[in-house]
Coordinates of C-alpha atoms in Angstrom, one line a residue:
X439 CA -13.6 -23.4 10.7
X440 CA -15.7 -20.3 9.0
X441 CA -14.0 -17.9 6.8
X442 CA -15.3 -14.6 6.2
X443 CA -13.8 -11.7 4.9
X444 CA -14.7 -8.4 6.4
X445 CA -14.0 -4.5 7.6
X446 CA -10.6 -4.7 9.9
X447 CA -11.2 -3.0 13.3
X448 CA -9.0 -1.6 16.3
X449 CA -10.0 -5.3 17.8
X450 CA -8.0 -7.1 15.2
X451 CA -4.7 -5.3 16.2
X452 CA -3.1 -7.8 17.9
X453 CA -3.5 -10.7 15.3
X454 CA -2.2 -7.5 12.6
X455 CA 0.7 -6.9 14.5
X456 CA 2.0 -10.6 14.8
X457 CA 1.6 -11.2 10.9
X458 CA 3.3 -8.1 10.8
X459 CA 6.1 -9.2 12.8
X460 CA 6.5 -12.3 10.5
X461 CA 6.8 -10.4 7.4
X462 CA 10.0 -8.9 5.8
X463 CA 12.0 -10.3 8.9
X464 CA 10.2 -7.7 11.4
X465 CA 11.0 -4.9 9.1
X466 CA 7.8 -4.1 7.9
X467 CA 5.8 -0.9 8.2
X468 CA 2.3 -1.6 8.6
X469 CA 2.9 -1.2 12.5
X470 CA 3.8 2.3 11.9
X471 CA 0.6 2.9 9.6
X472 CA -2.1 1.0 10.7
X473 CA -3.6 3.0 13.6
X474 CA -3.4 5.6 11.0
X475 CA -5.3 3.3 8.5
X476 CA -8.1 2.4 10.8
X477 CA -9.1 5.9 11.6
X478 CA -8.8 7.3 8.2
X479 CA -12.2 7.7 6.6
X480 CA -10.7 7.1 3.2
X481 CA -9.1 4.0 4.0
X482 CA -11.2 1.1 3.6
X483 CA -9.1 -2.0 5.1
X484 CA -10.3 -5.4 5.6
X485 CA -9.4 -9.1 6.2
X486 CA -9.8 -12.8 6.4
X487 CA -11.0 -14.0 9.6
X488 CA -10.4 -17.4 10.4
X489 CA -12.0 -18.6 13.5
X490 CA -11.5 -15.8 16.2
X491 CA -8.3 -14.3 14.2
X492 CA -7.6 -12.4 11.2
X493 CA -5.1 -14.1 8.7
X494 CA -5.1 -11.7 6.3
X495 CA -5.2 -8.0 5.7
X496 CA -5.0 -5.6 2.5
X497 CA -6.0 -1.5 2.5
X498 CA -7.8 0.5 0.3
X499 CA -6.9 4.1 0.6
X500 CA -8.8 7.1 -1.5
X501 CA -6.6 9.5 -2.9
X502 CA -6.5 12.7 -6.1
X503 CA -9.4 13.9 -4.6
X504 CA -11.2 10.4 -5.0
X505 CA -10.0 9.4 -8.5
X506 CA -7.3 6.9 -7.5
X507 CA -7.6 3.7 -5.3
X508 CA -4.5 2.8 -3.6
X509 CA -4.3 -0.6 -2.7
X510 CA -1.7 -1.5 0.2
X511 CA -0.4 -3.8 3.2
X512 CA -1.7 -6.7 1.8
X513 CA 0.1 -9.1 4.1
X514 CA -1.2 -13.0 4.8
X515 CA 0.1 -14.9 7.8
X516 CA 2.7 -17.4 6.8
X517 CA 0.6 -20.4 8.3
X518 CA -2.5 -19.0 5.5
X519 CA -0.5 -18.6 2.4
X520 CA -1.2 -20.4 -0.7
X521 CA -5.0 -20.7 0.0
X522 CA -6.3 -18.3 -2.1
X523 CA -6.6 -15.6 0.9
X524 CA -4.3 -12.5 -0.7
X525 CA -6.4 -13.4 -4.0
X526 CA -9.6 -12.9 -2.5
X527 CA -8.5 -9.8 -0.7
X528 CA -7.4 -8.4 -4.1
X529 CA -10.7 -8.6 -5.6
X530 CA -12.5 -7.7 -2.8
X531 CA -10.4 -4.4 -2.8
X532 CA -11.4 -3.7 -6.5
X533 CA -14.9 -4.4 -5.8
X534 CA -14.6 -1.6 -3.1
X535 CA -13.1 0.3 -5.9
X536 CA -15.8 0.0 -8.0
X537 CA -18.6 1.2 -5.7
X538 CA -16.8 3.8 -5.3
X539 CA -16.6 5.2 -8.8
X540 CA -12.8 5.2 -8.6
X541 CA -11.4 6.1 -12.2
X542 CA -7.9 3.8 -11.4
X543 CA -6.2 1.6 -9.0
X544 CA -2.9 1.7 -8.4
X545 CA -0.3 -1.3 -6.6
X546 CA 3.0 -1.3 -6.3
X547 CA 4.9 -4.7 -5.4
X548 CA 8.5 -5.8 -5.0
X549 CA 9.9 -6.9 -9.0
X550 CA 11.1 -9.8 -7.4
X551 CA 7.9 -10.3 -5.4
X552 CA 6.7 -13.3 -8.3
X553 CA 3.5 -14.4 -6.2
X554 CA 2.4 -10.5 -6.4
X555 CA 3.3 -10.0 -9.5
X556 CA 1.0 -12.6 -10.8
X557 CA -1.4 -11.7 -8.0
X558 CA -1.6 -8.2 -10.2
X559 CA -1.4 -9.6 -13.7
X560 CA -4.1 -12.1 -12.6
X561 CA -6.3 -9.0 -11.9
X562 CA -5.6 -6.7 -15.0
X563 CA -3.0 -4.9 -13.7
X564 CA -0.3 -3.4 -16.0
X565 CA 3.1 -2.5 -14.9
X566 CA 3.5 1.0 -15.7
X567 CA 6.7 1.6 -14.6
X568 CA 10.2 0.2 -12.8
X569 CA 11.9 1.7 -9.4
X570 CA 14.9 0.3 -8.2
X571 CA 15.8 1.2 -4.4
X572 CA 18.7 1.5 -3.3
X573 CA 19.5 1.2 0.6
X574 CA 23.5 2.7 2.0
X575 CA 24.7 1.2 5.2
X576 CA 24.4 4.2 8.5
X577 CA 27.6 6.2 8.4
X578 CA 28.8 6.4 11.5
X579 CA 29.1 10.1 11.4
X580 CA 26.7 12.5 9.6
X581 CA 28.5 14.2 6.8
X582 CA 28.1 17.8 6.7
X583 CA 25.5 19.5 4.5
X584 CA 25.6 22.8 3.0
X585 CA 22.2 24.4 5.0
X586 CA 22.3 27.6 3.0
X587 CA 19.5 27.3 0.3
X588 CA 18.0 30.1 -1.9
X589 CA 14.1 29.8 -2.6
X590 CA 11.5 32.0 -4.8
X591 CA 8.6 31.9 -6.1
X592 CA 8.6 29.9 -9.8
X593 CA 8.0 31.9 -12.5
X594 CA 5.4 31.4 -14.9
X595 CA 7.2 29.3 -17.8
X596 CA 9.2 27.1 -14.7
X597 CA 5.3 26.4 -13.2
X598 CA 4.3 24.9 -16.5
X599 CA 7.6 23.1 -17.3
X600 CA 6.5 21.2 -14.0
X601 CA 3.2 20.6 -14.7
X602 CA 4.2 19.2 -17.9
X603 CA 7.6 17.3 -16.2
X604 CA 5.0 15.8 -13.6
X605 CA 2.0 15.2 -16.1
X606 CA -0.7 16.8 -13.9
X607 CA -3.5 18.9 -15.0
X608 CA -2.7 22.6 -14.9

């Protein structure tokens, strides 16, 4: 069977949404952004095709203006992984980058997540930072929320205290 990697379209959907549906246990969101990926012009998302189907899928999205490459949803099918496909995705998505003039790419990946995490390290990526996130179970009644909130304007020493805080370019 031919492999070929290339530019995901609407046409793929179906095979997207069923390796979707095997990944995190049918929790994942790439259901509720992929329509939104495929007609964004600064998304640039593509995939293995095996045969008639797509296997794979990662996104590059363009963001700051064009500075930053944002790579996400790289998901494989469970019957594809270990071949080599998320690797070849990977690079394919910095080579995007690169024709582009992006200053930086940017990933995040589960801590826990060891074949992405080397998947990242293999590619020069440097972990810049930890998150943890932490999930509470639905409370059965919505507690109640003081509504009342007081906004103005910042003043001039509070607007570059966040600047600074945030470390973007006043």
């Amino acid at each position: 069977m031919s492999v070929r990697i290339r530019r995901v379209t609407a046409a793929d959907k179906p095979d997207i949404l069923e390796i979707s549906r095997l990944t995190w246990e049918g929790h994942d969101y790439l259901p509720l952004v992929l329509d939104d990926w495929l007609c964004d012009e600064n998304s640039k998302m593509y995939g293995v095709q095996i045969g008639e189907h797509m296997v794979a899928v990662a996104n590059l999205r363009v963001i700051e203006n064009g500075k930053t490459g944002w790579m996400e949803g790289l998901r494989v099918h469970p019957d594809h992984r270990r071949k080599g496909y998320a690797d070849v995705l990977t690079q394919k998505l910095i080579e995007e980058g690169e024709q582009l003039h992006l200053e930086r790419l940017r990933y995040t990946t589960g801590i826990d997540n060891e074949a992405s995490v080397r998947l990242a390290e293999k590619h020069g990526f440097t972990r810049l930072f930890e998150v943890g996130v932490l999930f509470a179970p639905r409370p059965r009644k919505t507690p109640k929320m003081d509504t009342h909130v007081n906004i103005r304007e910042a003043d001039a020493a509070e607007k570059t205290e966040h600047h600074s805080l945030w470390g973007f370019d006043p």
